[in-house]
Structures are given as C-alpha cells and as structure tokens.
mmCIF file of C-alpha atoms in Angstrom:
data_model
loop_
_atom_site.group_PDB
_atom_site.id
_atom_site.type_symbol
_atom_site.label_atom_id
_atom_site.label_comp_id
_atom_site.label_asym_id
_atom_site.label_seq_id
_atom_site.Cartn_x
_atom_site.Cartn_y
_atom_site.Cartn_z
ATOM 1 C CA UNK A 1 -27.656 -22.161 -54.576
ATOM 2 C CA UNK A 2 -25.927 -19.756 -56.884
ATOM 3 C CA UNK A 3 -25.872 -20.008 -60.306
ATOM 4 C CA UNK A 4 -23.469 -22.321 -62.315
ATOM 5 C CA UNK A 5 -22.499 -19.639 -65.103
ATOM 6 C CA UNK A 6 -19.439 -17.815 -64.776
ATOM 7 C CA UNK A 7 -21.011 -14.431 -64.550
ATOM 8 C CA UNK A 8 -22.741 -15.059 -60.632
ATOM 9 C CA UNK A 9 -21.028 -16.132 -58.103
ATOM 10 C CA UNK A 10 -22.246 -17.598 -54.427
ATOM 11 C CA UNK A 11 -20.446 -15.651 -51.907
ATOM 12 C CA UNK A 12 -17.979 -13.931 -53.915
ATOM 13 C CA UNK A 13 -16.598 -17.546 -55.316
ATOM 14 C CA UNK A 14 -14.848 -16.739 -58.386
ATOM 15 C CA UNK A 15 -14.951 -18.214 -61.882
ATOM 16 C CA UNK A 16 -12.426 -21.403 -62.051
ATOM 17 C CA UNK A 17 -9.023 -20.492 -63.534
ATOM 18 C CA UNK A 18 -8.014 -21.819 -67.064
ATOM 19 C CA UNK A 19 -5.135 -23.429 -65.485
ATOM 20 C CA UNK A 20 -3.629 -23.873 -61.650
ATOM 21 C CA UNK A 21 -0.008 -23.782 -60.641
ATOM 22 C CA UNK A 22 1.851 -26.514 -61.765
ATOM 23 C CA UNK A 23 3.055 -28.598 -58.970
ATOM 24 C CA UNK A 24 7.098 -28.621 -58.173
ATOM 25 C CA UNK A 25 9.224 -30.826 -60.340
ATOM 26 C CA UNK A 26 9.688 -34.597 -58.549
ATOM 27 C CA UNK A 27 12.815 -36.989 -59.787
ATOM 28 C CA UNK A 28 10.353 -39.288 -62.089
ATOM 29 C CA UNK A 29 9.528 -36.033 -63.624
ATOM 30 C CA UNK A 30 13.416 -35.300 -63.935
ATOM 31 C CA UNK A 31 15.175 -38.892 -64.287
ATOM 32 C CA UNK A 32 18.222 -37.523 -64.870
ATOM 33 C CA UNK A 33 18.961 -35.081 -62.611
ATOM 34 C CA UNK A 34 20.683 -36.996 -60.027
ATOM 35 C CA UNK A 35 22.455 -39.179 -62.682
ATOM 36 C CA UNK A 36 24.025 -36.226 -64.303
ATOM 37 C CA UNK A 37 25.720 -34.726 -61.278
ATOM 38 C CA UNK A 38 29.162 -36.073 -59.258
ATOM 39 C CA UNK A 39 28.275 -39.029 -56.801
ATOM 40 C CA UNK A 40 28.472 -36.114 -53.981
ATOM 41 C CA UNK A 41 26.220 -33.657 -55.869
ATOM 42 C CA UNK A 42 24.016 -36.333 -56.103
ATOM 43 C CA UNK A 43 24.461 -37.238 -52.370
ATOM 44 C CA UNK A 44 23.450 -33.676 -51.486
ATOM 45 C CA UNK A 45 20.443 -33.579 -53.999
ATOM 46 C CA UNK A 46 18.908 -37.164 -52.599
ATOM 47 C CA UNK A 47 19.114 -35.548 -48.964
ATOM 48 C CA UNK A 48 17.500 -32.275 -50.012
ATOM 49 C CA UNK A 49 14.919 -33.945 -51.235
ATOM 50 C CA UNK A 50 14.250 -36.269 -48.391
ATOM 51 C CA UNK A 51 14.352 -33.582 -45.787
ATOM 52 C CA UNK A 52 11.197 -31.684 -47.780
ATOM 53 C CA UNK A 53 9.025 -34.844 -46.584
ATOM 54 C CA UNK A 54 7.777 -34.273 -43.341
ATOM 55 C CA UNK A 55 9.534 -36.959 -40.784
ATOM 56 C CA UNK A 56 6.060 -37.962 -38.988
ATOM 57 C CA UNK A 57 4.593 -38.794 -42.910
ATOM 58 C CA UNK A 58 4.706 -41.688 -44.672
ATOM 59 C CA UNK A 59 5.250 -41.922 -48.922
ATOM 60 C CA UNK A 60 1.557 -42.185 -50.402
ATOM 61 C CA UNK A 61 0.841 -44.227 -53.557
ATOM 62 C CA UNK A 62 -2.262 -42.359 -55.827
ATOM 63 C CA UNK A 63 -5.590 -44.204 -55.129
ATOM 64 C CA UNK A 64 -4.353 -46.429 -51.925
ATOM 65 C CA UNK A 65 -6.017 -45.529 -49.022
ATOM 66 C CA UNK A 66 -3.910 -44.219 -45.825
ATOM 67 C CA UNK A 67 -3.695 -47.203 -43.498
ATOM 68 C CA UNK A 68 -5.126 -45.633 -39.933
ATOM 69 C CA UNK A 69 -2.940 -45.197 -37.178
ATOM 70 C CA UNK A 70 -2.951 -48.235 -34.683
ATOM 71 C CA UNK A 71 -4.100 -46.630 -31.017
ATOM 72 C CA UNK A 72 -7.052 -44.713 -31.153
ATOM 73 C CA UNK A 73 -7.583 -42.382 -28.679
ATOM 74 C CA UNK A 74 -10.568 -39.952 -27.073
ATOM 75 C CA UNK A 75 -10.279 -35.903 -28.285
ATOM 76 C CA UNK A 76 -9.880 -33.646 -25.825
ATOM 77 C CA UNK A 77 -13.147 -32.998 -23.676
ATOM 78 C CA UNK A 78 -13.940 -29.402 -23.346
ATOM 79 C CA UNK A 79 -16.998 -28.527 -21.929
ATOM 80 C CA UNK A 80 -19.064 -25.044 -23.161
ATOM 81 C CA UNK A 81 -20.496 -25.098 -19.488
ATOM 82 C CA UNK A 82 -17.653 -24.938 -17.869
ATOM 83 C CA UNK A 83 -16.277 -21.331 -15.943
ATOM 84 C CA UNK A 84 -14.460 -19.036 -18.525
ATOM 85 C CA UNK A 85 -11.223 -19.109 -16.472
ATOM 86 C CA UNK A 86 -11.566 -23.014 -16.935
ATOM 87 C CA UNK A 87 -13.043 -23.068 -20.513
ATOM 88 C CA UNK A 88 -10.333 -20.952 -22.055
ATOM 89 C CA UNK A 89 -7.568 -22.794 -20.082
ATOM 90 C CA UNK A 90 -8.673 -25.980 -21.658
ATOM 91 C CA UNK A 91 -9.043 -24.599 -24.898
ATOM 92 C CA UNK A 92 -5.656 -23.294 -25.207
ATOM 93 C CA UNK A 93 -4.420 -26.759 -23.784
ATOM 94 C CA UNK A 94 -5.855 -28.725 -26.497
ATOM 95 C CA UNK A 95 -5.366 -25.944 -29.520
ATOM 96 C CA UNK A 96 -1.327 -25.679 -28.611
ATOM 97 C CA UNK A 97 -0.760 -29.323 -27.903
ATOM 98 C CA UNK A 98 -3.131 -31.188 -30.860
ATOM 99 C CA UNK A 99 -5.678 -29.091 -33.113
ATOM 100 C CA UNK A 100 -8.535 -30.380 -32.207
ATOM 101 C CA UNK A 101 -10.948 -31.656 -29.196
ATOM 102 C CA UNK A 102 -14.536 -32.625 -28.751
ATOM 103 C CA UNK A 103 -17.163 -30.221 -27.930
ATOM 104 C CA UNK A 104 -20.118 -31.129 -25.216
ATOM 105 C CA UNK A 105 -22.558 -29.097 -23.767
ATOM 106 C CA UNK A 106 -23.683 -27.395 -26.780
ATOM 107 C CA UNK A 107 -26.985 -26.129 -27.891
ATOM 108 C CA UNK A 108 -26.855 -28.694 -31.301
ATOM 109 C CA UNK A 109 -30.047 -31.151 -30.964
ATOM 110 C CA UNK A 110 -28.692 -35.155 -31.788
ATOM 111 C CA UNK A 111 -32.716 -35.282 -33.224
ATOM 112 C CA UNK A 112 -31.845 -32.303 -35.751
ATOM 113 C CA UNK A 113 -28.583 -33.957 -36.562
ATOM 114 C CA UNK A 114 -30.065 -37.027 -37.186
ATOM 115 C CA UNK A 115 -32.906 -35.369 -39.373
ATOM 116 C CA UNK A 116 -30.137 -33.615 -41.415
ATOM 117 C CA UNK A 117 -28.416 -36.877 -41.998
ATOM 118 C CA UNK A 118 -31.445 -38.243 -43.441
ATOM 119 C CA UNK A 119 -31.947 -35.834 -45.627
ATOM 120 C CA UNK A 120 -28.515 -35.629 -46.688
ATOM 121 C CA UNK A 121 -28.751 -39.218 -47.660
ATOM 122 C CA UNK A 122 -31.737 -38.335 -49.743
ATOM 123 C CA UNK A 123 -29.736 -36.218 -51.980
ATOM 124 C CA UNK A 124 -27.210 -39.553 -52.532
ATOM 125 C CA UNK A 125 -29.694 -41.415 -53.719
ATOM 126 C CA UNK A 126 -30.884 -39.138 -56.210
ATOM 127 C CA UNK A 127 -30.472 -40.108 -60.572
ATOM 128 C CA UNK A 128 -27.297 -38.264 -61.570
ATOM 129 C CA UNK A 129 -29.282 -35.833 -64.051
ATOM 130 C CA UNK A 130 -31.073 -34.441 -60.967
ATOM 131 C CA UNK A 131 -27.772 -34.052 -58.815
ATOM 132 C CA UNK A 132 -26.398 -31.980 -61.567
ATOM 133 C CA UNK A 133 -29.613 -29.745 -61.998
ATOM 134 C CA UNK A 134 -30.616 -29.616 -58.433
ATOM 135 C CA UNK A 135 -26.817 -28.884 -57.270
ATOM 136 C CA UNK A 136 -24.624 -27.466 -60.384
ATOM 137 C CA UNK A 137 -20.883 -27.178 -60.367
ATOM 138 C CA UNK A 138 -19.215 -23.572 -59.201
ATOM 139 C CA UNK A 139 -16.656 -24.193 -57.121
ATOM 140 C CA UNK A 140 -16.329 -25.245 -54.689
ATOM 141 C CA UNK A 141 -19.801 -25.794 -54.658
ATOM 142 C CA UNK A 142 -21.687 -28.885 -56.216
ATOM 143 C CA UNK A 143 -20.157 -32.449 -56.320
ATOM 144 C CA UNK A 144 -16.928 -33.335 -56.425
ATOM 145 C CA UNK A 145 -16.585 -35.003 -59.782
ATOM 146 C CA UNK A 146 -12.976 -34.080 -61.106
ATOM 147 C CA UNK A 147 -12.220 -37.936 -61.737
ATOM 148 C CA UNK A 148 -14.273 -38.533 -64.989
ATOM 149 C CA UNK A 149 -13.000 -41.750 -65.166
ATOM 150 C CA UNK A 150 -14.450 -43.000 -62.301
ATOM 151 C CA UNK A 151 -18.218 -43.655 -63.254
ATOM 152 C CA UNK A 152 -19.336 -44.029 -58.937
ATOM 153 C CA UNK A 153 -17.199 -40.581 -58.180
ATOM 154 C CA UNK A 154 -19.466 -38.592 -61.724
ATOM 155 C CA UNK A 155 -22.245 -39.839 -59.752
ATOM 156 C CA UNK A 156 -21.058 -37.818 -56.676
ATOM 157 C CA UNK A 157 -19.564 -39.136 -53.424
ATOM 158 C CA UNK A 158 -18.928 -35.664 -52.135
ATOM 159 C CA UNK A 159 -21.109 -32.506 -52.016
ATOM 160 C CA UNK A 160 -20.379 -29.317 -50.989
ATOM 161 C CA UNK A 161 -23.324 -26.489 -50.120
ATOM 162 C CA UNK A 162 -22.996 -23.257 -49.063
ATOM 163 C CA UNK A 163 -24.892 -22.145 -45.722
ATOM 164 C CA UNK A 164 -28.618 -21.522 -46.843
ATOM 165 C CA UNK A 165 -28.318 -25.176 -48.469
ATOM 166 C CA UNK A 166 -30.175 -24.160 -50.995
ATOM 167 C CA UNK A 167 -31.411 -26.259 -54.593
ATOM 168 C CA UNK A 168 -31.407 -24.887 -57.922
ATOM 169 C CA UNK A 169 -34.634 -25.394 -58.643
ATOM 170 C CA UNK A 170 -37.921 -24.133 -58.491
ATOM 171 C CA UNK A 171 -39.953 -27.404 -57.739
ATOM 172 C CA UNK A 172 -40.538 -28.519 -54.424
ATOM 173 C CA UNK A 173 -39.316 -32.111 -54.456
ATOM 174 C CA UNK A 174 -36.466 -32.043 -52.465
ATOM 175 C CA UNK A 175 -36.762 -30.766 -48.857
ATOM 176 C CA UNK A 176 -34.142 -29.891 -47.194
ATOM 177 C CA UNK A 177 -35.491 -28.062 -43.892
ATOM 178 C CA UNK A 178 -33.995 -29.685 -41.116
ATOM 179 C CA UNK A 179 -30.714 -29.782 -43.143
ATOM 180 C CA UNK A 180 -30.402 -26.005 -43.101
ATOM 181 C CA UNK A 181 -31.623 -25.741 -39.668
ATOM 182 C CA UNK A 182 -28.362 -28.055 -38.372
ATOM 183 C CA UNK A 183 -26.070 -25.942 -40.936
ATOM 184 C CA UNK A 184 -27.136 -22.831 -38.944
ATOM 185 C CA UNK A 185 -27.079 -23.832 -35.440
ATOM 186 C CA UNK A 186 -23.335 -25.592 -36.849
ATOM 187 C CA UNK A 187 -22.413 -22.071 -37.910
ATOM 188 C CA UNK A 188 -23.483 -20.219 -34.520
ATOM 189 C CA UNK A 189 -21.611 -22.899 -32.592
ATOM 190 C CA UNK A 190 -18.429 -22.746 -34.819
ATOM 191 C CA UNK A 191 -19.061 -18.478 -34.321
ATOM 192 C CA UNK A 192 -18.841 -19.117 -30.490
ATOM 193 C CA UNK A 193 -15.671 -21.534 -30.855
ATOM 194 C CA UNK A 194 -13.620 -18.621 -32.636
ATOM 195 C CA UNK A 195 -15.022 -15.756 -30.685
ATOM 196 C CA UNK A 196 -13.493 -18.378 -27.398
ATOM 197 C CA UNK A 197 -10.697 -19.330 -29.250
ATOM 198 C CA UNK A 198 -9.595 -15.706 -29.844
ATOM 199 C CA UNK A 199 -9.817 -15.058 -26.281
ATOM 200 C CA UNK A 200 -8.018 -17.833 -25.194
ATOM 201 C CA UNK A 201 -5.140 -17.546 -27.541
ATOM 202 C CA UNK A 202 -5.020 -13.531 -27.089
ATOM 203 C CA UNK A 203 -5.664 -12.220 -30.459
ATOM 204 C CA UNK A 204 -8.527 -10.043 -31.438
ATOM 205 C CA UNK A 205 -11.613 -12.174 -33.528
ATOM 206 C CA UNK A 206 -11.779 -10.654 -37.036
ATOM 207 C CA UNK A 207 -14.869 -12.551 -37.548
ATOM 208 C CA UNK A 208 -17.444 -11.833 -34.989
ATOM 209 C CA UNK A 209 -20.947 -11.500 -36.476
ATOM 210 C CA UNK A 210 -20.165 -9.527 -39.399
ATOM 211 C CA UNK A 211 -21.171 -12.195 -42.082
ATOM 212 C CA UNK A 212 -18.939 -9.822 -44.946
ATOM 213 C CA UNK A 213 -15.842 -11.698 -42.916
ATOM 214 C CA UNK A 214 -16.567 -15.283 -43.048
ATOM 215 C CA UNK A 215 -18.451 -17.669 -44.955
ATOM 216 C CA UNK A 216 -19.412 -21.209 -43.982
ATOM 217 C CA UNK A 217 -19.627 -24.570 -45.903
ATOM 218 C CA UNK A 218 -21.411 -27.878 -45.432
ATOM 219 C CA UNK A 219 -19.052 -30.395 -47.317
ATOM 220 C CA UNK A 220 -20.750 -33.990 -47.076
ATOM 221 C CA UNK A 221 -19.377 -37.221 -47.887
ATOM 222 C CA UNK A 222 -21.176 -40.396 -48.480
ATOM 223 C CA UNK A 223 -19.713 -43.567 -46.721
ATOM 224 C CA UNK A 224 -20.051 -47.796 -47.502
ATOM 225 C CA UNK A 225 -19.834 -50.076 -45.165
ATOM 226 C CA UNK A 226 -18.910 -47.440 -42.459
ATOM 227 C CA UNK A 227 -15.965 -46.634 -44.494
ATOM 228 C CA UNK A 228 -14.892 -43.643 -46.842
ATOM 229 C CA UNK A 229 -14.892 -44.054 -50.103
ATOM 230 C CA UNK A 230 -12.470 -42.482 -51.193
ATOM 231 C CA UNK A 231 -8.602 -42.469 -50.370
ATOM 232 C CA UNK A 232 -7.857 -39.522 -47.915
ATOM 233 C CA UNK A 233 -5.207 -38.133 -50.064
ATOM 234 C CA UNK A 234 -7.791 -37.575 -52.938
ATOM 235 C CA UNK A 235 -10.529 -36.090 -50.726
ATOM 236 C CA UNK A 236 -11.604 -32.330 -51.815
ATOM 237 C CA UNK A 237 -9.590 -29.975 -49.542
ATOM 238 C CA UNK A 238 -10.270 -26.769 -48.538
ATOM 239 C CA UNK A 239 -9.266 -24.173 -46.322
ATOM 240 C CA UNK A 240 -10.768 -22.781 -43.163
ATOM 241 C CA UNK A 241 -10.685 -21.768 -39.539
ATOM 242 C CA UNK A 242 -12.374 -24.634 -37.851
ATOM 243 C CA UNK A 243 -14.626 -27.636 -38.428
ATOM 244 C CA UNK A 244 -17.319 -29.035 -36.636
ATOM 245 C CA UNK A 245 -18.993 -32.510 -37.232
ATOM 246 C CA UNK A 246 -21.311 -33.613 -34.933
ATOM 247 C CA UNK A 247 -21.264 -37.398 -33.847
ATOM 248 C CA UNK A 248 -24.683 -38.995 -34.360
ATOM 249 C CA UNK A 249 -23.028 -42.139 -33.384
ATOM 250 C CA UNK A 250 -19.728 -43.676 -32.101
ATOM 251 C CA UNK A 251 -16.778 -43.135 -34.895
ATOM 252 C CA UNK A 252 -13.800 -43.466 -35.115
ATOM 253 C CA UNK A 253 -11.831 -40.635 -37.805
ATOM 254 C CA UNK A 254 -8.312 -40.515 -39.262
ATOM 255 C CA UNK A 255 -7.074 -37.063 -39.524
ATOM 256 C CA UNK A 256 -3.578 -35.387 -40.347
ATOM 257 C CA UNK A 257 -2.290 -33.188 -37.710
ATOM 258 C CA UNK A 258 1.004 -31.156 -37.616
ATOM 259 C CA UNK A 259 2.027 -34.021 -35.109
ATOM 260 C CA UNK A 260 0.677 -36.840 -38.447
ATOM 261 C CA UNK A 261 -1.900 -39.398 -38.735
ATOM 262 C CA UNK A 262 -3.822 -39.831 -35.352
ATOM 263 C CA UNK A 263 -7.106 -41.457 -34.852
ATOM 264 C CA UNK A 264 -9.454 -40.269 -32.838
ATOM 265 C CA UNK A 265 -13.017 -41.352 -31.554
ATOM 266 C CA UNK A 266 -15.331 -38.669 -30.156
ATOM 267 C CA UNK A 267 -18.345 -39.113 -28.106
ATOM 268 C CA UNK A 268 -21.627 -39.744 -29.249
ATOM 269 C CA UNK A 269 -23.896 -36.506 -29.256
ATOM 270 C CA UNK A 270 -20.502 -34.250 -29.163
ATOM 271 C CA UNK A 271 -19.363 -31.999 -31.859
ATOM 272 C CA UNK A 272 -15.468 -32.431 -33.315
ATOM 273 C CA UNK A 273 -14.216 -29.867 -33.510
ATOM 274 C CA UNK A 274 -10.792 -29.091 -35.569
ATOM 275 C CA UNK A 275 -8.263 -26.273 -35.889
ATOM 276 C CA UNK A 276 -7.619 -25.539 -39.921
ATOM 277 C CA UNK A 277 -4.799 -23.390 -41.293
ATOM 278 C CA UNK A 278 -6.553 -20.264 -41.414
ATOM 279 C CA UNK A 279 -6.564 -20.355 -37.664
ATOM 280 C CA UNK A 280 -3.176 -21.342 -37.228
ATOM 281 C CA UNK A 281 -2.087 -18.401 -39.458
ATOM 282 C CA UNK A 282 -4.540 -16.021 -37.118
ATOM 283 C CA UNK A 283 -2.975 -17.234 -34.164
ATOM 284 C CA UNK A 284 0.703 -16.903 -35.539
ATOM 285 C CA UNK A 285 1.546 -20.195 -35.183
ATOM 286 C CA UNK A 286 0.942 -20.938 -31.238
ATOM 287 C CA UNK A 287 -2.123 -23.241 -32.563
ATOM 288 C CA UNK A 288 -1.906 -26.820 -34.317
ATOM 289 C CA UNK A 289 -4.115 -27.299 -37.116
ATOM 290 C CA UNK A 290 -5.540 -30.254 -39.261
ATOM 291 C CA UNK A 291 -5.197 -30.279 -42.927
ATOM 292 C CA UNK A 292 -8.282 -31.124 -44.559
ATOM 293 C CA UNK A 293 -11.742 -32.460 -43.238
ATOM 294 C CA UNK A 294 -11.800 -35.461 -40.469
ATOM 295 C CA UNK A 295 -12.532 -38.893 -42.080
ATOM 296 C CA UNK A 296 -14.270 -41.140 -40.529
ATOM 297 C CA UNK A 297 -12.665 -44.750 -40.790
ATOM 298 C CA UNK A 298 -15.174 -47.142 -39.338
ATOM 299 C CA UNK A 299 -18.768 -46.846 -37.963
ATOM 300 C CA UNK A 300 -20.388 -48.948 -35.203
ATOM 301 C CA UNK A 301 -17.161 -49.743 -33.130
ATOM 302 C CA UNK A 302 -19.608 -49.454 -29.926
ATOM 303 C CA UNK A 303 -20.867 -52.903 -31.360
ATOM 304 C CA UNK A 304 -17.568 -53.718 -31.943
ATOM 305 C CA UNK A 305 -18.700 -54.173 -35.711
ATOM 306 C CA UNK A 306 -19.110 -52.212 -38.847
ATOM 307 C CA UNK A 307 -21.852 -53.561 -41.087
ATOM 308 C CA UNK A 308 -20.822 -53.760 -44.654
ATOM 309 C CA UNK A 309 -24.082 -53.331 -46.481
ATOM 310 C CA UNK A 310 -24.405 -50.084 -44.660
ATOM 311 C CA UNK A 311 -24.340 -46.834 -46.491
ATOM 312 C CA UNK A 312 -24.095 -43.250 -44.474
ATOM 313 C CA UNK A 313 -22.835 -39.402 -44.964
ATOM 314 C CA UNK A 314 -20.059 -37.755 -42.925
ATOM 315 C CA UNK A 315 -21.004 -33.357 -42.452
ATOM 316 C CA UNK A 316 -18.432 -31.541 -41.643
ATOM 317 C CA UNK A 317 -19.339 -27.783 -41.658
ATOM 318 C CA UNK A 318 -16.449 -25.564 -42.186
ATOM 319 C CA UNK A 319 -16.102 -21.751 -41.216
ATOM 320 C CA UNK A 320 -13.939 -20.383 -43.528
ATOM 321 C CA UNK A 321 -13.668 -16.760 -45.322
ATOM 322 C CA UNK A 322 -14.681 -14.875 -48.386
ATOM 323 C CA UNK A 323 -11.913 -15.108 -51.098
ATOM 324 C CA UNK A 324 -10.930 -11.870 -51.143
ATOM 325 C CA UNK A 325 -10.104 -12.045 -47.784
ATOM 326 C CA UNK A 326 -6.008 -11.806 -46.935
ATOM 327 C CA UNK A 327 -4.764 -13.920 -44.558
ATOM 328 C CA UNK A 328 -1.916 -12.556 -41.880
ATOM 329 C CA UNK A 329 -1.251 -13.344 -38.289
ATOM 330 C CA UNK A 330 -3.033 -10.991 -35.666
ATOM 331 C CA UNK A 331 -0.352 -10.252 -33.495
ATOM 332 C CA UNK A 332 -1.357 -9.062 -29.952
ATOM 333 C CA UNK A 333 -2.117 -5.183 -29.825
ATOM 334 C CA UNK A 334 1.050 -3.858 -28.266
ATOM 335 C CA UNK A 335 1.811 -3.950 -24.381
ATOM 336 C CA UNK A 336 3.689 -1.023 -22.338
ATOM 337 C CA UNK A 337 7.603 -1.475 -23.141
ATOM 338 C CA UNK A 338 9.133 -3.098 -20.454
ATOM 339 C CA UNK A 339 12.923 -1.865 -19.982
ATOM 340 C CA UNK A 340 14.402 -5.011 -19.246
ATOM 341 C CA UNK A 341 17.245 -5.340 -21.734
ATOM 342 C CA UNK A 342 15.209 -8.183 -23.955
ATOM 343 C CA UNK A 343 13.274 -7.977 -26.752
ATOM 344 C CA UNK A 344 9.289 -8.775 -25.806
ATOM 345 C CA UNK A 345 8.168 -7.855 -29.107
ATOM 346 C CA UNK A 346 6.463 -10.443 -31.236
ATOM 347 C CA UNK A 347 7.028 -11.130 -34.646
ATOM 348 C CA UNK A 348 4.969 -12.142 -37.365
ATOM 349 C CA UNK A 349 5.569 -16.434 -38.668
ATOM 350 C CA UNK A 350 3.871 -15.841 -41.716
ATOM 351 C CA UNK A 351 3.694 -13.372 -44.689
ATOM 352 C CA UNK A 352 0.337 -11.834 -45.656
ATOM 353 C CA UNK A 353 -1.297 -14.227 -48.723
ATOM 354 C CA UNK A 354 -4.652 -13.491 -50.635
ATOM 355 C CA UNK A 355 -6.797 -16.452 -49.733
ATOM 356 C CA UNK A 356 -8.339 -16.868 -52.619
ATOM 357 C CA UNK A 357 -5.110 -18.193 -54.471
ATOM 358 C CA UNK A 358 -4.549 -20.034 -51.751
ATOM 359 C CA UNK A 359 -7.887 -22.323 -51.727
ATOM 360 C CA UNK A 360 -7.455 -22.522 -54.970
ATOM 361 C CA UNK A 361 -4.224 -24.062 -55.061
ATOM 362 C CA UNK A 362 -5.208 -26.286 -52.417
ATOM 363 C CA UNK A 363 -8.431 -27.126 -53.788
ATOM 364 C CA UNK A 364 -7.272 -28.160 -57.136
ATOM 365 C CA UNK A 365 -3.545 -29.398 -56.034
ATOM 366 C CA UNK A 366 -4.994 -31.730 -53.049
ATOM 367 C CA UNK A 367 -2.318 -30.930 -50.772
ATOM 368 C CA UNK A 368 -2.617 -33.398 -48.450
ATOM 369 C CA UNK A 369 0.900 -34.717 -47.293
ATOM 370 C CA UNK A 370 2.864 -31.190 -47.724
ATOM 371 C CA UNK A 371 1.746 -28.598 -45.540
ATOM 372 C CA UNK A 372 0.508 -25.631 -47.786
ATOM 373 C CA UNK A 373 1.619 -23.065 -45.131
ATOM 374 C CA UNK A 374 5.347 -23.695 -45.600
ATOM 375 C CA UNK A 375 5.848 -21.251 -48.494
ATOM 376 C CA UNK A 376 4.331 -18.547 -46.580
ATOM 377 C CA UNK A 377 6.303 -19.028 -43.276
ATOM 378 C CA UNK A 378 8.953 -16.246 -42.515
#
C-alpha cells in the first residue's frame, strides 16, 4: 500500500483538501427565508424546493437505516457464454432498463472467493493499532473512520485497498494471497464487462488494457448478524464505472437506482454486477446507473433465516479511473449524413468535469439521495 504522508500517493490519489465544498443551504439552515417573503413567494419557494427531491426518494433522517424495499426480485441473468449477437442484446436490455444484472459463466472460482473472504475477515479482527499500521489512511484508501465519535466505526467497519492489496509493513504476519488473487481475476472480469458494455451500447472503450486509464478498488465492509452496519446513507461513496461482488452465498442487497430503492437477490456463485456514474456519463445517458456500492441487507434467506451472532464482509471491487482523468460522454464516431430533412446528430447530456473533484465531493459529501450528476447535465 502507498504511503500515508502527503508527499506519495497510490495511483495518483491526491493529498486530502483542507476543506470540501460546502453543501447547498437547506431551510433549517435558513429559518427565515420562507417567513420573510409574501404567502405566494413563499408558496413558490416551498415548491422549488420540493421538486429538487427526487419523486421515487424518500426524506432520510442521519443515522436511521433505509428501510428495504418490500418485493425482492432476481437481477437480470446474463450469461458470458452466450453468442455475442445474444450477449450484447441482453446487456443493453438490462443496462437501459435497470443498471445492473447478475453475471454467470465467468472464470471467478466460488473456492478463491471464499478464501478471500476469509482472509478479509482476518483483517477485522485485527487490534486497532495494527489496522492503522498495517493499512494507513490516504484516501480513499485505509478505513473509513471519519465518525470519531463512534468508538466500533475508529475501529474500522469499512476498508478500502487498492488492487495489489498490499500491507504496509515489512513483517510477514498477515497473508493476504488468495485475497489479491480474487481482486485480480475481479478486475479482468470487470475489464471484459466494459470492453462488452462498450460494444453493446456503441461507444468506443477508453479503458481497454492500458492500466494509465483506470484504476480498481476493493472496498470491504464488515457485516453483524447478516446485516450492514452501518446506515446506507452514511456508507463511503465513491465513483466508478462498474462493480462486481461475487455471491459466496444467497443475499439479498438494497441498492439505489435512477428508478430508487430496489432489492435484489443474485444467485449463489454469480457476480453482481452494477452500472456507476462514470459509465452512465460514458454512455451519454442511454445507461442507468447505481449510486454507491450494493448493500447487502440480510444473509442466509435460502434458510429462510439470518443468524444474529454471525459476523461476515461484503467485497465489492470497483473499476474506476485515475483522478486526473476528465469525464465526458463518448459520443458515437460520426455516421455518413443522411439527407433526410432531420437532425441525426447526437448531442452531448453532460459537460466535461475533472474527476478528481468530483470523487472528492462525493466522497466527503456522501451523496447518497441527490444524484451528483445533475449539476453536470446540459
């Protein structure tokens, strides 16, 4: 792992800011702003600030956990084995009508995802003093520990790694082979899904192989009970093109599409896959996306249990880019004008933005129930 100082950074991640954008003004920040205007001023201000909330979301309290929607339903199946014709047909389907979809017939190994689990566990259960020397803050690497006041969340409940998964250290206690094998064979799979996705949606990859273009990240959670700790509006966000989390056992996750909260429940040995902003940008808006990492909700549900006593990890690798990437749509190249008295050209949804200020902001502003995108859309 890189360094914590400020001089060396892992993949060109940058020293933290001294301060982040402040957020927009809200009314308790403003109390009198609608009291101070006529009753129709005030009308008009109230229903301005109603229609910024998106209609399929729900007002969120600080620290209460999102209640999961009622039906849960299977992702998308989409099978790697399948023709091309067939393969990119179904992977348009499920990018332009959800954001995500279950993977099967990959080359990932349930025995090296279960291995990697294990050893992710490991690190959990480690004294806090080792956590911090063996995996050291530089964002947004180390563990997520920006709520000092809560002693179980210093202690880490959320770890993020880059893709060697390396330790800052030079002993040999903590071994984590077989989780850097499953971080690289995540990476080559999540490679293949953009190079199809590109072809499917009709835009050329930027990525390919060219590791100076993207950069991957294991983020991994630790669970109770088969539950997440932690309420899904306070969960570390980042952005990225697509994550994969491979299902060692039957899951059920809560995640926040453009169409809201769904829950879904892959099947066991497949790989979840999920459409993030970056891609939606890439794709000029034909794609869905989900905001932020798939949580998973309740374990065991084949049983038709969840034992309380238990305590497991949730990885989620996400392909993302270097932050000094910029981030703009890649519009088809141009076809042969067609004289047919209508405009076929296609326009750009989105300005260029430099992604580093935008993980930032939605790193450190946990933009969860406003869509991050919307100040960038044309």
């Amino acid at each position: 792992m890189a360094s914590s100082t400020h001089e060396h950074h892992l993949h060109h991640l940058p020293t933290p800011y001294g301060t982040t954008t402040a957020p927009p003004p809200t009314p308790s920040t403003q109390p009198n702003s609608l009291l101070s205007t006529s009753g129709s001023e005030a009308a008009d201000s109230l229903s301005r600030l109603l229609h910024r909330i998106p209609p399929t979301l729900s007002l969120s309290f600080p620290g209460r956990r999102q209640s999961p929607p009622l039906t849960t339903t299977s992702p998308p199946l989409i099978s790697l084995s399948d023709p091309k014709p067939t393969l990119h047909s179904n992977l348009l389907s499920a990018a332009k009508q959800h954001g995500y979809f279950q993977l099967t017939n990959h080359s990932i190994s349930s025995q090296l995802a279960t291995s990697a689990e294990s050893e992710s566990s490991s690190i959990f259960n480690l004294p806090h003093d080792e956590k911090q020397r063996y995996f050291p803050k530089n964002w947004p690497l180390g563990f997520d520990n920006d709520d000092d006041d809560d002693d179980d969340n210093v202690n880490g409940k959320s770890l993020c790694l880059d893709s060697s998964c390396s330790v800052e250290s030079n002993s040999t206690e903590l071994w984590l082979t077989s989780l850097r094998e499953f971080t690289c064979q995540m990476e080559k799979l999540g490679l293949q899904v953009i190079e199809e996705l590109a072809c499917a949606v009709g835009f050329e990859n930027p990525v390919g192989e060219d590791r100076t273009r993207f950069c991957s990240l294991m983020w991994i959670s630790e669970t109770e009970g088969g539950l997440s700790n932690k309420p899904l509006s306070s969960s570390p966000l980042y952005p990225f093109v697509i994550g994969l989390s491979f299902q060692i056992r039957c899951r059920k996750y809560s995640m926040l599409a453009d169409s809201g909260w769904v829950s879904v429940s892959p099947q066991v040995d497949s790989v979840l896959v999920t459409l993030g902003d970056i891609a939606q940008v890439w794709s000029n808006g034909k794609v869905k996306k989900v905001r932020g990492r798939a949580i998973p909700t309740s374990a065991d549900i084949a049983e038709g249990k969840s034992n309380s006593n238990s305590h497991s990890v949730s990885m989620t690798l996400l392909v993302t880019l270097p932050l000094e990437s910029t981030v703009t749509p890649l519009l088809p190249k141009s076809a042969p004008p067609v004289d047919d008295g209508e405009n076929n050209s296609e326009s750009p949804m989105f300005n260029p933005f430099s992604f580093e200020d935008y993980a930032w902001r939605v790193y450190h502003e946990r933009l969860l129930l406003k869509d991050p995108l919307v100040r960038y859309r044309l």
